Short mmCIF file of C-alpha atoms and ligand atoms in Angstrom, two decimals:
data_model
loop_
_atom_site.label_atom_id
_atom_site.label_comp_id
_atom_site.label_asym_id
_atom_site.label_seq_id
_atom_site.Cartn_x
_atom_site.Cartn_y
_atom_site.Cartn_z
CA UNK M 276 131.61 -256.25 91.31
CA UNK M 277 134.72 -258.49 92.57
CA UNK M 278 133.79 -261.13 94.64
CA UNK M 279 136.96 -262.11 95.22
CA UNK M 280 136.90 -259.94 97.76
CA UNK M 281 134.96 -262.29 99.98
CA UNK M 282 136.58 -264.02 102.34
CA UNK M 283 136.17 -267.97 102.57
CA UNK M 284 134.21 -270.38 104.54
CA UNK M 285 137.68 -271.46 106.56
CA UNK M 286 138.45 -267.91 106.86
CA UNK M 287 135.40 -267.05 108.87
CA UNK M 288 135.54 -270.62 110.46
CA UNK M 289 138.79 -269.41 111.98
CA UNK M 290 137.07 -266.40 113.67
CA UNK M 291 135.92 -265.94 117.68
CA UNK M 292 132.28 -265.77 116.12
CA UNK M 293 132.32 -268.56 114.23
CA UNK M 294 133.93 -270.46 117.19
CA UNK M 295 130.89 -269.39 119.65
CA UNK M 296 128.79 -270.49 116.73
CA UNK M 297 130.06 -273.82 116.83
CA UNK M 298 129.95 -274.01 120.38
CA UNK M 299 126.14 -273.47 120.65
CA UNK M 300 124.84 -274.95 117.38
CA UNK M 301 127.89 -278.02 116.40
CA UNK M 302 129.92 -277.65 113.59
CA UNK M 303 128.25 -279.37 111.10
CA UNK M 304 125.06 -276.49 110.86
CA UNK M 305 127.29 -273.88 111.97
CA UNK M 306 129.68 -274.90 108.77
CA UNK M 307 126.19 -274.97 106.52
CA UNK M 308 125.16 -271.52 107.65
CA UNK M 309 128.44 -269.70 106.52
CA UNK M 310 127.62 -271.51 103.19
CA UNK M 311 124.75 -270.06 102.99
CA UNK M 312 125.41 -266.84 103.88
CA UNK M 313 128.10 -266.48 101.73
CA UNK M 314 125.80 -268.02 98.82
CA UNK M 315 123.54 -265.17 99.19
CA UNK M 316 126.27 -262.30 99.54
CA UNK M 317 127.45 -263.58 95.91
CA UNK M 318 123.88 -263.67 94.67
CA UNK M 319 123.34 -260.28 95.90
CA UNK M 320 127.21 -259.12 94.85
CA UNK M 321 126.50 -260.49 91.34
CA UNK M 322 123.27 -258.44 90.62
CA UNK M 323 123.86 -255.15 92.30
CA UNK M 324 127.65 -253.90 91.04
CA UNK M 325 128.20 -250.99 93.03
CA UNK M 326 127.49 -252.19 96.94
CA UNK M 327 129.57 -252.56 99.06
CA UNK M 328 131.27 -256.58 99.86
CA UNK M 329 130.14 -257.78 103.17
CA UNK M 330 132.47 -257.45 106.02
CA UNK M 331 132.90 -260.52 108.22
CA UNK M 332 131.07 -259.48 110.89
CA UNK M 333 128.32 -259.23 108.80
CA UNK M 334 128.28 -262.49 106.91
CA UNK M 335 128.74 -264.18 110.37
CA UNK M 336 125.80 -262.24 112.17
CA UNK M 337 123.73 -263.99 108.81
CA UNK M 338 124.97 -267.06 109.52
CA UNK M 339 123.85 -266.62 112.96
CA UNK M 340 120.43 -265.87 111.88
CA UNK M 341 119.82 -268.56 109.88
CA UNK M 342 121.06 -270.87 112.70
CA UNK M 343 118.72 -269.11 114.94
CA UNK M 344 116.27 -269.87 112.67
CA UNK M 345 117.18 -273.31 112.10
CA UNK M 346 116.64 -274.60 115.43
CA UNK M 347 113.86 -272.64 116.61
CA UNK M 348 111.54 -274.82 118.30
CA UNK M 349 108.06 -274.82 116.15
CA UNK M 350 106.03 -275.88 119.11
CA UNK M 351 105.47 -273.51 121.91
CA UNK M 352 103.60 -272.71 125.01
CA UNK M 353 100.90 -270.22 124.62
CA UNK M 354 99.08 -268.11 127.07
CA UNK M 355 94.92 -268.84 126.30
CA UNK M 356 93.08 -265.78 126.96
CA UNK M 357 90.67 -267.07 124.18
CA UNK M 358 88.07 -268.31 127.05
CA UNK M 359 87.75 -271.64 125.19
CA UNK M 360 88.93 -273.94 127.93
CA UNK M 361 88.95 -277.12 125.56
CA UNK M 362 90.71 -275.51 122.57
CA UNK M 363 91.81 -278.40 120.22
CA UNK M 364 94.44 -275.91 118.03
CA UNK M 365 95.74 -274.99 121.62
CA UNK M 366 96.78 -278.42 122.57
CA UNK M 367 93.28 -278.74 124.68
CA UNK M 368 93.47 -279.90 128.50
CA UNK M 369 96.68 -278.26 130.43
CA UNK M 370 97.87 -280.77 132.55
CA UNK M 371 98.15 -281.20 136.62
CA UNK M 372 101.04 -280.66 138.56
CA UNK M 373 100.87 -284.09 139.31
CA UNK M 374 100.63 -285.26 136.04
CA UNK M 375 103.00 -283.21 135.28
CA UNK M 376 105.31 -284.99 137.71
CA UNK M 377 104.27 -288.23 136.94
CA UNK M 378 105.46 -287.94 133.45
CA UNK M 379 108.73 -286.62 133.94
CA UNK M 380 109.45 -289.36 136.57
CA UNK M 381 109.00 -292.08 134.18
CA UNK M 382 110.76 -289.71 131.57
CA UNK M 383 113.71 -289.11 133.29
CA UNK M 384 114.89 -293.19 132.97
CA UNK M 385 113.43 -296.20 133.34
CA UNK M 386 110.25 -297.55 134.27
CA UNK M 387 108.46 -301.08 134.89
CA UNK M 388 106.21 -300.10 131.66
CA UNK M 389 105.96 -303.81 130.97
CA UNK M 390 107.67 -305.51 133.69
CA UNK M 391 106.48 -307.49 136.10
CA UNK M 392 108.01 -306.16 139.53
CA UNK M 393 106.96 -309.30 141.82
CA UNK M 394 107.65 -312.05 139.29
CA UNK M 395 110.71 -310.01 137.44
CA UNK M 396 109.43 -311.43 134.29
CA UNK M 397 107.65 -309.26 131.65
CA UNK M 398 104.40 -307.60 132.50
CA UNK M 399 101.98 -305.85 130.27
CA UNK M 400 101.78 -301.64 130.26
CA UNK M 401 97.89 -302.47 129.96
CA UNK M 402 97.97 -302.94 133.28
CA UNK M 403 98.86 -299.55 134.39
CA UNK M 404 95.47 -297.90 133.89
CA UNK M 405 93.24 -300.80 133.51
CA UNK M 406 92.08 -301.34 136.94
CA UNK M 407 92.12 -296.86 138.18
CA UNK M 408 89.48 -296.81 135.30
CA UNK M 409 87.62 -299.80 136.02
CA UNK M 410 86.95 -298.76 139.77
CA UNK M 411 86.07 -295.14 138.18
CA UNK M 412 83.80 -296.31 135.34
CA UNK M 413 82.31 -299.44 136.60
CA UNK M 414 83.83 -301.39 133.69
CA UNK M 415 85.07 -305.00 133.61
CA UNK M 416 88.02 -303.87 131.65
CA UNK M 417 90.06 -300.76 130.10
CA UNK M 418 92.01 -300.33 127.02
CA UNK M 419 94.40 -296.85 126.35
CA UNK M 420 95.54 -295.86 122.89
CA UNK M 421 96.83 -293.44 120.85
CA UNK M 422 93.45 -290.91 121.05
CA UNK M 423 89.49 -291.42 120.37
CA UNK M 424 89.33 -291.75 116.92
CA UNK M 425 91.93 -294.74 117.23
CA UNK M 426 89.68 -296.02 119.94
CA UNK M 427 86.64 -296.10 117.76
CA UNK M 428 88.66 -297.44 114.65
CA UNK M 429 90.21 -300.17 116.81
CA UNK M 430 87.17 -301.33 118.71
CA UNK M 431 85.46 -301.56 114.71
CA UNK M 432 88.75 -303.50 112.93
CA UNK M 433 88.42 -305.97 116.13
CA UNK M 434 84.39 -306.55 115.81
CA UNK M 435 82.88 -305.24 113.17
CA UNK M 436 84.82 -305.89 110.13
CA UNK M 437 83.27 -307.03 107.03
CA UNK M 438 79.66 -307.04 109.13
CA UNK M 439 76.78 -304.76 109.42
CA UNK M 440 77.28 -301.90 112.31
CA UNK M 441 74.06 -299.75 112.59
CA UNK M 442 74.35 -296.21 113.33
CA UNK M 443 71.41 -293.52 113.67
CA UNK M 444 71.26 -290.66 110.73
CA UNK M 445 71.47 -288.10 113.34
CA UNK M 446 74.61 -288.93 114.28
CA UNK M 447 76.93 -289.39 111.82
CA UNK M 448 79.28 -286.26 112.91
CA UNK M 449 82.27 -285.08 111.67
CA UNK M 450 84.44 -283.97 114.56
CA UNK M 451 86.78 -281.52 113.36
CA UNK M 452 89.83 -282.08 111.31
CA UNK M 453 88.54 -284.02 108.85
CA UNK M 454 87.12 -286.91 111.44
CA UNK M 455 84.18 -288.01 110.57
CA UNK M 456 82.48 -290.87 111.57
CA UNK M 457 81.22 -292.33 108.51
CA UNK M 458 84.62 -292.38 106.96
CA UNK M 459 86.12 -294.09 110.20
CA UNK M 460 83.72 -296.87 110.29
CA UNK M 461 84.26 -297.31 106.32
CA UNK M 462 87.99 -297.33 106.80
CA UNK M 463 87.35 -300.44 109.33
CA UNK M 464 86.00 -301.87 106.73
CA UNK M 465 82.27 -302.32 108.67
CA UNK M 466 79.44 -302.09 106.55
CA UNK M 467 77.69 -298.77 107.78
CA UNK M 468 73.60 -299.46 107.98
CA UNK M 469 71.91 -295.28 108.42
CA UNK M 470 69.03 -295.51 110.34
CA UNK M 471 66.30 -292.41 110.78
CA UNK M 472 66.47 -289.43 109.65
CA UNK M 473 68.78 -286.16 110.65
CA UNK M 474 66.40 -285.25 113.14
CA UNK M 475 64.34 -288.24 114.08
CA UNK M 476 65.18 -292.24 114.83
CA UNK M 477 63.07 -294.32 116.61
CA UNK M 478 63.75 -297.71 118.29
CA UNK M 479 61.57 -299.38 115.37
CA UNK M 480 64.21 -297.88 113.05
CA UNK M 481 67.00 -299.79 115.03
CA UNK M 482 64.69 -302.64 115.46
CA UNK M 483 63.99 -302.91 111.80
CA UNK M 484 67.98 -302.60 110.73
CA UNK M 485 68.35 -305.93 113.60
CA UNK M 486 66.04 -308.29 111.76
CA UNK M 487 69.49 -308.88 109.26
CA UNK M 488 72.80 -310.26 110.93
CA UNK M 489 74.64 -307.39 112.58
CA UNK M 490 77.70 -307.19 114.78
CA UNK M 491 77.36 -303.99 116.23
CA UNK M 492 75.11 -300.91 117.23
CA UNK M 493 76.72 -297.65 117.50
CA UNK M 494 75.71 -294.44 119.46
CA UNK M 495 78.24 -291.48 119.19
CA UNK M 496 77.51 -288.48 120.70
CA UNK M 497 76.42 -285.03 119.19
CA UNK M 498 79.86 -283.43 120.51
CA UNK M 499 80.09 -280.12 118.82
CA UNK M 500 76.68 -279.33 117.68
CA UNK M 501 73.23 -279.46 119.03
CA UNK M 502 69.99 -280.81 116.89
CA UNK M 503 66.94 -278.71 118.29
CA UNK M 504 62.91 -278.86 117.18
CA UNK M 505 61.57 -281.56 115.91
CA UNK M 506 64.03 -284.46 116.56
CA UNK M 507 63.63 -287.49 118.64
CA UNK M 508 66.67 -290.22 119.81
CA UNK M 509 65.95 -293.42 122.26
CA UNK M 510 67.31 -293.56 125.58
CA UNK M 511 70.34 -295.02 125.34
CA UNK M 512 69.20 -297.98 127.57
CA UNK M 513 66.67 -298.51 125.57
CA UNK M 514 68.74 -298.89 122.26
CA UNK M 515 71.17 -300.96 124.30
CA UNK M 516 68.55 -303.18 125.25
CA UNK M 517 67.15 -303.88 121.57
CA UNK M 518 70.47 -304.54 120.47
CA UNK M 519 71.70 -307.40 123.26
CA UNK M 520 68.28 -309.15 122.86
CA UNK M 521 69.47 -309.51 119.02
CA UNK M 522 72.46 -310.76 120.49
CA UNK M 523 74.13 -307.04 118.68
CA UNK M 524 77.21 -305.71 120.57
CA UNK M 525 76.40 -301.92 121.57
CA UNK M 526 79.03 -299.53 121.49
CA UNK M 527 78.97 -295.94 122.39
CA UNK M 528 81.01 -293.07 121.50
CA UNK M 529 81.07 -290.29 124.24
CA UNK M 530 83.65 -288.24 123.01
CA UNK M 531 84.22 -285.55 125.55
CA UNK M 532 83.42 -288.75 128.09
CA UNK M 533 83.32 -286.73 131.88
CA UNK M 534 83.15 -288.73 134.84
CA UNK M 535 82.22 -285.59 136.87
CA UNK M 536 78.56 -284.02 136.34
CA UNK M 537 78.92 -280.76 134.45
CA UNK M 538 75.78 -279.43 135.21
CA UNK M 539 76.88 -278.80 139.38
CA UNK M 540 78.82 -275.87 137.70
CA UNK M 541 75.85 -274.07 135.62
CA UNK M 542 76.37 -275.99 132.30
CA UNK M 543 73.99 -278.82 130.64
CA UNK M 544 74.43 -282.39 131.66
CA UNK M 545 77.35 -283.54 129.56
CA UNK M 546 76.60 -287.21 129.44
CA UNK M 547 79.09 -288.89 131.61
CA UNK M 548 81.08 -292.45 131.19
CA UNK M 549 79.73 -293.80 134.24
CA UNK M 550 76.07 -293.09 132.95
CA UNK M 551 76.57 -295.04 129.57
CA UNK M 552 78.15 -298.45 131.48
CA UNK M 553 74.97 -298.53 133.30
CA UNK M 554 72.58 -297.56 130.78
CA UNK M 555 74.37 -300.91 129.08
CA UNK M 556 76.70 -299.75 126.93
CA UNK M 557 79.24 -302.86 126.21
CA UNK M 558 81.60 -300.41 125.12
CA UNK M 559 82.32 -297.19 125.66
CA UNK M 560 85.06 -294.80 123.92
CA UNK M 561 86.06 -291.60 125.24
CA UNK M 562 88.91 -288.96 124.89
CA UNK M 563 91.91 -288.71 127.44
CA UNK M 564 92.08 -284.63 126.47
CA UNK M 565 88.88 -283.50 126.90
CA UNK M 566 86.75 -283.22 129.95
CA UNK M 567 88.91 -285.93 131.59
CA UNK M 568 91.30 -283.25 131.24
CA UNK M 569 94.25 -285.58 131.11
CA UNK M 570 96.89 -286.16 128.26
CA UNK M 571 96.06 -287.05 124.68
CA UNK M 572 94.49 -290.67 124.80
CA UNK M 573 91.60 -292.75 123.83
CA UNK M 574 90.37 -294.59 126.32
CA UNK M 575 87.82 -297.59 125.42
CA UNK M 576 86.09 -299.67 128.55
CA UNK M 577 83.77 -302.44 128.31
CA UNK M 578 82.91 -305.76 128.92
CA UNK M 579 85.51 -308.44 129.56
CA UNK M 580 85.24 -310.58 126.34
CA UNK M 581 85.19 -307.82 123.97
CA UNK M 582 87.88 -305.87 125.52
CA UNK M 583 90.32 -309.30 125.44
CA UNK M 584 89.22 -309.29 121.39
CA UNK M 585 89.74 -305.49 121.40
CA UNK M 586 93.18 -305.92 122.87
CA UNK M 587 94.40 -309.04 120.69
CA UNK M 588 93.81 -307.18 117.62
CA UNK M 589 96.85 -306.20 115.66
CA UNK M 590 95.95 -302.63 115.38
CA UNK M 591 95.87 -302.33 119.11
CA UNK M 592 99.79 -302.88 118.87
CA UNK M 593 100.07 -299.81 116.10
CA UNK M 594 98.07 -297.32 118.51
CA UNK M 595 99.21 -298.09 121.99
CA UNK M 596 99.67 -295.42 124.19
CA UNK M 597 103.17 -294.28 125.15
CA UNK M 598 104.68 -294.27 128.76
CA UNK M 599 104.45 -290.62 129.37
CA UNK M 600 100.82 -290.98 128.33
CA UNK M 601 100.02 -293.41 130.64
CA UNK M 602 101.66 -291.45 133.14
CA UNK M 603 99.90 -288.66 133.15
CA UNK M 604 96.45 -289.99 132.31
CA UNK M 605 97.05 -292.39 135.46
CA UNK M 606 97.75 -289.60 137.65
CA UNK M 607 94.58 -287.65 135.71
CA UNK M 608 92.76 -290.70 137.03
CA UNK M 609 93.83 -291.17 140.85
CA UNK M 610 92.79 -287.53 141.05
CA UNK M 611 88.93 -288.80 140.55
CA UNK M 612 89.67 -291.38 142.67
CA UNK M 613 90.74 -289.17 145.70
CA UNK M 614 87.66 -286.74 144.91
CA UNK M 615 89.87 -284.15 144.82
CA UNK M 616 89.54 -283.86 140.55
CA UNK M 617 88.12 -279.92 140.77
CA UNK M 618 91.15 -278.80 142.50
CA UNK M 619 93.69 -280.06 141.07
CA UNK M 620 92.89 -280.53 136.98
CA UNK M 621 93.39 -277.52 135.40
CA UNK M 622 90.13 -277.49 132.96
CA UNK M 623 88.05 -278.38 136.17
CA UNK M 624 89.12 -275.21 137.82
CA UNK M 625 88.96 -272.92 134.85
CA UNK M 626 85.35 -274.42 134.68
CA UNK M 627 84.60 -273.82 138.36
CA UNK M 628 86.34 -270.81 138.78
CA UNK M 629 83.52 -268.25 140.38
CA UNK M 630 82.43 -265.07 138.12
CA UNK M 631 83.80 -263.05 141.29
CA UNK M 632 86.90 -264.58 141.06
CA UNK M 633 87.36 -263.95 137.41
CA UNK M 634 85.98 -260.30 137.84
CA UNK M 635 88.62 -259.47 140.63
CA UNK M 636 91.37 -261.21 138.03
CA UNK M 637 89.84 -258.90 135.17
CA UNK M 638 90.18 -256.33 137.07
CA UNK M 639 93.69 -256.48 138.61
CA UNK M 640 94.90 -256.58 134.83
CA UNK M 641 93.21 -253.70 133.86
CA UNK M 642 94.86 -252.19 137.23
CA UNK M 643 98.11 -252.81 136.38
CA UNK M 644 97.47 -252.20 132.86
CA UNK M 645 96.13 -248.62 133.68
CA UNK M 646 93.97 -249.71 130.15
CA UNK M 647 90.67 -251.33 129.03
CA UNK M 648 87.50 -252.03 130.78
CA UNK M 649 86.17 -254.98 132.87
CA UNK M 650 83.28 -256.33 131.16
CA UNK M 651 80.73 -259.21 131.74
CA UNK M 652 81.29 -261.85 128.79
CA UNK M 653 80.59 -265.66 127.83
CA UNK M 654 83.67 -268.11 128.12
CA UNK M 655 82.58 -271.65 126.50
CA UNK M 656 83.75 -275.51 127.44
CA UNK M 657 84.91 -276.06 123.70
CA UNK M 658 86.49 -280.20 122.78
CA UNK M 659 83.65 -281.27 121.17
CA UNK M 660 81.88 -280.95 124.35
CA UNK M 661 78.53 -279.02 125.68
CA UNK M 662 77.60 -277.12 122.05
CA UNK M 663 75.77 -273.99 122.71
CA UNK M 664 76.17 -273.54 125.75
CA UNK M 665 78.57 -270.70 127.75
CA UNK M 666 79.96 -270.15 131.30
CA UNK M 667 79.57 -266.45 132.53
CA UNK M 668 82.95 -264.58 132.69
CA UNK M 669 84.39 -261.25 132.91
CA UNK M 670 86.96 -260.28 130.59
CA UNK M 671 89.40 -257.41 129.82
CA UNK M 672 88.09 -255.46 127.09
CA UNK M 673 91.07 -253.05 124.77
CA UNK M 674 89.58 -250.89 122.55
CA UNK M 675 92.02 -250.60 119.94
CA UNK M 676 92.16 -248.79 116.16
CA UNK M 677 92.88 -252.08 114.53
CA UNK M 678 92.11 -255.00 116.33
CA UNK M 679 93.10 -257.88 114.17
CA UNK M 680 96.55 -256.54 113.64
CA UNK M 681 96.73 -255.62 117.69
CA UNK M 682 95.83 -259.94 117.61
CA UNK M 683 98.45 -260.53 115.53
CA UNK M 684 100.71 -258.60 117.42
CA UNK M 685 100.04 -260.81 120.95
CA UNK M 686 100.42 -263.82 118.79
CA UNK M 687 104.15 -262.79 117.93
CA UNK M 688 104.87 -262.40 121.35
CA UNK M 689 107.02 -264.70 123.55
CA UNK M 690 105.26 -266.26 124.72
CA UNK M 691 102.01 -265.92 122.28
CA UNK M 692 99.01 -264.69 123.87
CA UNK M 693 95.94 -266.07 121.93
CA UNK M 694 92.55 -263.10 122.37
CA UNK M 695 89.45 -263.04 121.11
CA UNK M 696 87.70 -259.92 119.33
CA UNK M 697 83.89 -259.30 119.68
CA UNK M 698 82.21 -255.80 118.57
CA UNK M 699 85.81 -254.33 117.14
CA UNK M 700 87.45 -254.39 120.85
CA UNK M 701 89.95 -257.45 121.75
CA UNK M 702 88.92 -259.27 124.75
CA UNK M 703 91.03 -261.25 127.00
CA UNK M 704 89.53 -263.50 129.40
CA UNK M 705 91.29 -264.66 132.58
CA UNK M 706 89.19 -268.40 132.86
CA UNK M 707 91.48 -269.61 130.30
CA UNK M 708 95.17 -267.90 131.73
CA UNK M 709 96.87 -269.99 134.21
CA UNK M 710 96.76 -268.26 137.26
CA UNK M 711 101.05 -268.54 137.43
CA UNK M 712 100.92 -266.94 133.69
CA UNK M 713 98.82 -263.38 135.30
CA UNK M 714 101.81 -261.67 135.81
CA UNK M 715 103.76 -262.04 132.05
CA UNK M 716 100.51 -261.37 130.44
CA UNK M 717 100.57 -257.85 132.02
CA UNK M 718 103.80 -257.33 131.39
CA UNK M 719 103.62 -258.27 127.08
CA UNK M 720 99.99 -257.18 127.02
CA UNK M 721 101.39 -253.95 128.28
CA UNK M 722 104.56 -253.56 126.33
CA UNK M 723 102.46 -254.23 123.21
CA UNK M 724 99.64 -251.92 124.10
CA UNK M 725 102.01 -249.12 124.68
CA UNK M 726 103.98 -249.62 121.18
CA UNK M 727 100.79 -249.95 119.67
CA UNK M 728 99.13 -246.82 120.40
CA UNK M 729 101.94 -244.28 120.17
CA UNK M 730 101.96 -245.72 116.48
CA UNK M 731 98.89 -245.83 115.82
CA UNK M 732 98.45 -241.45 117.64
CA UNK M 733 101.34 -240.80 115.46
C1 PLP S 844 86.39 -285.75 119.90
C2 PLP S 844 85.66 -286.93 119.43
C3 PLP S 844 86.30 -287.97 118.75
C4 PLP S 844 87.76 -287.91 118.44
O1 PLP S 844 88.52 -287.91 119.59
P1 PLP S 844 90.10 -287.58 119.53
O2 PLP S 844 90.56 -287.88 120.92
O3 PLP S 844 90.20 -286.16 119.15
O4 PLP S 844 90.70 -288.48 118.53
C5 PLP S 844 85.56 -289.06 118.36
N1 PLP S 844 84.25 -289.13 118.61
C6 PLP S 844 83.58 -288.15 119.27
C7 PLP S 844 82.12 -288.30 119.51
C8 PLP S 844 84.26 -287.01 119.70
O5 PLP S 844 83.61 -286.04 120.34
#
């Protein structure tokens, strides 16, 4: 076939198309896109003879693909219907309105991140959350980076390097994507002493590890998975106790870390932050994302000294937390401190929500749906917190030919609605929608639903 025929890339530069193009996506890409699309109309004019040259139109609408393409954005909102309020591959706590605010406030321009207002002379951005968490927590001081598993990597680095740090059997967890506590306390470069057994430690295990110089004792919570039978663990008090009359720093992991009880809404008592300062914990490290339900942080508190070691240590430079962090987890924060955390932070009211709320929410869907039933189902707390256990729920239930391919087709929606299937029917459950989000999920769940069955009846 002639190629010649083609036209070239100033040729369709010079066209309306190309201008609006160039308007939207700059030159530069727009320029790379014709390339391209001319590139392939040669491929594909060099190895079929007979068809037909591209018109310009054409090789301009490809262009305008690819650009589309391009500059899609990878990272999008999705609408949880999953019923896993903590869902780490869905970004895990929403946000507050506040929070919200807060961030794009300091966003927006400037801030006094790490300036002194009164004196005009630099100030330090530790300051921002330090004393919110100390009044929350009981701590003597505070300490925000990057996320937890920083945390617990910085707060080994600054103590525990090169020394003994003695951790139970029963606890050495790997969180989820490839976190795993042994490995973290190895990278410090600590020297990791196992105590116990996977079900049982006793204090004379601990007590027996102490007789040799150790810096540290480390307690780090079960998070995602429950140990059940035979198995015995020490108060934590008790192990904090042994360690400080050896003169042993005690640190404990939380995790999750709440500062509110979980079991007031039906669930199993998720230790809380406050609980572990007073059971003598010298350190505690807990996540920003999940039951705090703030932005992505670690947070470690703790004892005066320590912290100011903590905080000197270069590492603490490399995972600092960022102003739109601090931000948001500060305005996370002053909602604890105004009691008025349940009403305002999203994963406390998907938790609280009432199974008669959620029924009448199931059931308006299926209303305007004029599809599925309203069933009773399980939603769970998910982030590593509360294994095994489940919040009662009612969902909307589709009973569909195929449901993995009906999943697939909610995930290619805009925006993606993320469902659950149990028993060959896709469930949808409202705990995990944001109440503001009701009203598009009817509308795609519908469209989808209707597409779907007249092909599938065909
Ligand atoms: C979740 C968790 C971590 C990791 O926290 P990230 O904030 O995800 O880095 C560490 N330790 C425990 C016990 C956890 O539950």
């Amino acid at each position: 076939m002639n190629l010649h025929g083609l036209p070239s890339v100033e040729q369709l530069l010079q066209t309306k198309y190309a201008a609006e193009l160039i308007a939207s996506y700059g030159r530069p890409l727009t320029l790379q896109s014709i390339r391209s699309s001319l590139e392939s109309a040669r491929a594909v004019g060099i190895k079929a003879r007979e068809s037909k040259l591209p018109d310009r139109e054409t090789l301009l609408s490809q262009a305008a693909a690819l650009l589309q393409s391009w500059t899609a954005p990878t990272l999008l909102p999705v609408i949880n219907a999953s019923g896993v309020i903590l869902h780490t591959n869905l970004g895990r706590a929403p946000l507050s309105t506040t929070a919200i605010q807060s961030m794009l406030a300091v966003a927006h321009g400037y801030s006094n991140l790490e300036f002194d207002l009164e004196t005009g002379k630099r100030g330090s951005r530790l300051i921002h959350a330090e004393s919110l968490l100390r009044q929350l927590t009981g701590a003597e001081a505070a300490l925000v980076v990057n996320n937890n598993a920083a945390a617990v990597l910085l707060v080994l680095c600054a103590l525990a390097s090169k020394k003994r740090v003695i951790i139970s059997r029963t606890q050495l967890v790997e969180i989820g994507g490839g976190f795993r506590i042994p490995d973290v306390m190895r990278q410090s470069g600590a020297k990791l002493v196992e105590v116990g057994t996977t079900n049982r430690v006793h204090l004379s295990d601990y007590k027996e590890a102490l007789t040799e110089p150790t810096a540290l004792v480390i307690h780090v919570h079960h998070s995602n998975f429950k140990i059940t039978g035979f198995t015995e663990e020490p108060e934590l008090s008790e192990i904090a106790d042994l360690a400080h009359k050896s003169g042993v720093i005690f640190a404990d992991d939380l995790g999750s870390g709440t500062l509110i009880a979980t079991e007031k809404f039906g669930l199993a008592h998720e230790p809380t932050v406050q609980e572990s300062i007073k059971a003598g914990a010298d350190l505690v490290c807990f996540s920003g994302d999940k039951l705090l339900g703030g932005p992505q942080a670690g947070i470690i508190i703790g004892k005066a000294n320590l912290m100011e070691r903590i905080k000197k240590h270069s590492l603490a430079r490399a995972v600092r937390a960022d102003k739109l962090c601090l931000a948001a987890l500060t305005a996370t924060l002053r909602h604890y401190l105004k009691d008025e955390a349940v009403r305002e932070i999203p994963i406390w009211r998907m938790i609280s929500a009432t199974t008669k709320q959620l029924k009448a929410r199931a059931e308006l869907w299926a209303a305007s749906m004029g599809q599925g039933d309203v069933m009773a189902s399980e939603s769970t707390v998910g982030g590593g917190s509360l294994p095994g256990e489940s919040l009662s729920t009612w969902v909307l239930s589709l009973d569909v030919n195929d449901p993995d391919s009906f999943l697939r087709k909610l995930r290619m929606l805009h925006p993606p609605i993320i469902a659950r299937t149990e028993n060959d029917c896709v469930l949808l459950d409202p705990r995990t929608v944001l109440p503001e989000q009701d009203e598009t999920l009817i509308a795609n769940l519908a469209s989808v639903f209707r597409s779907y069955q007249l092909k599938n009846n065909a």
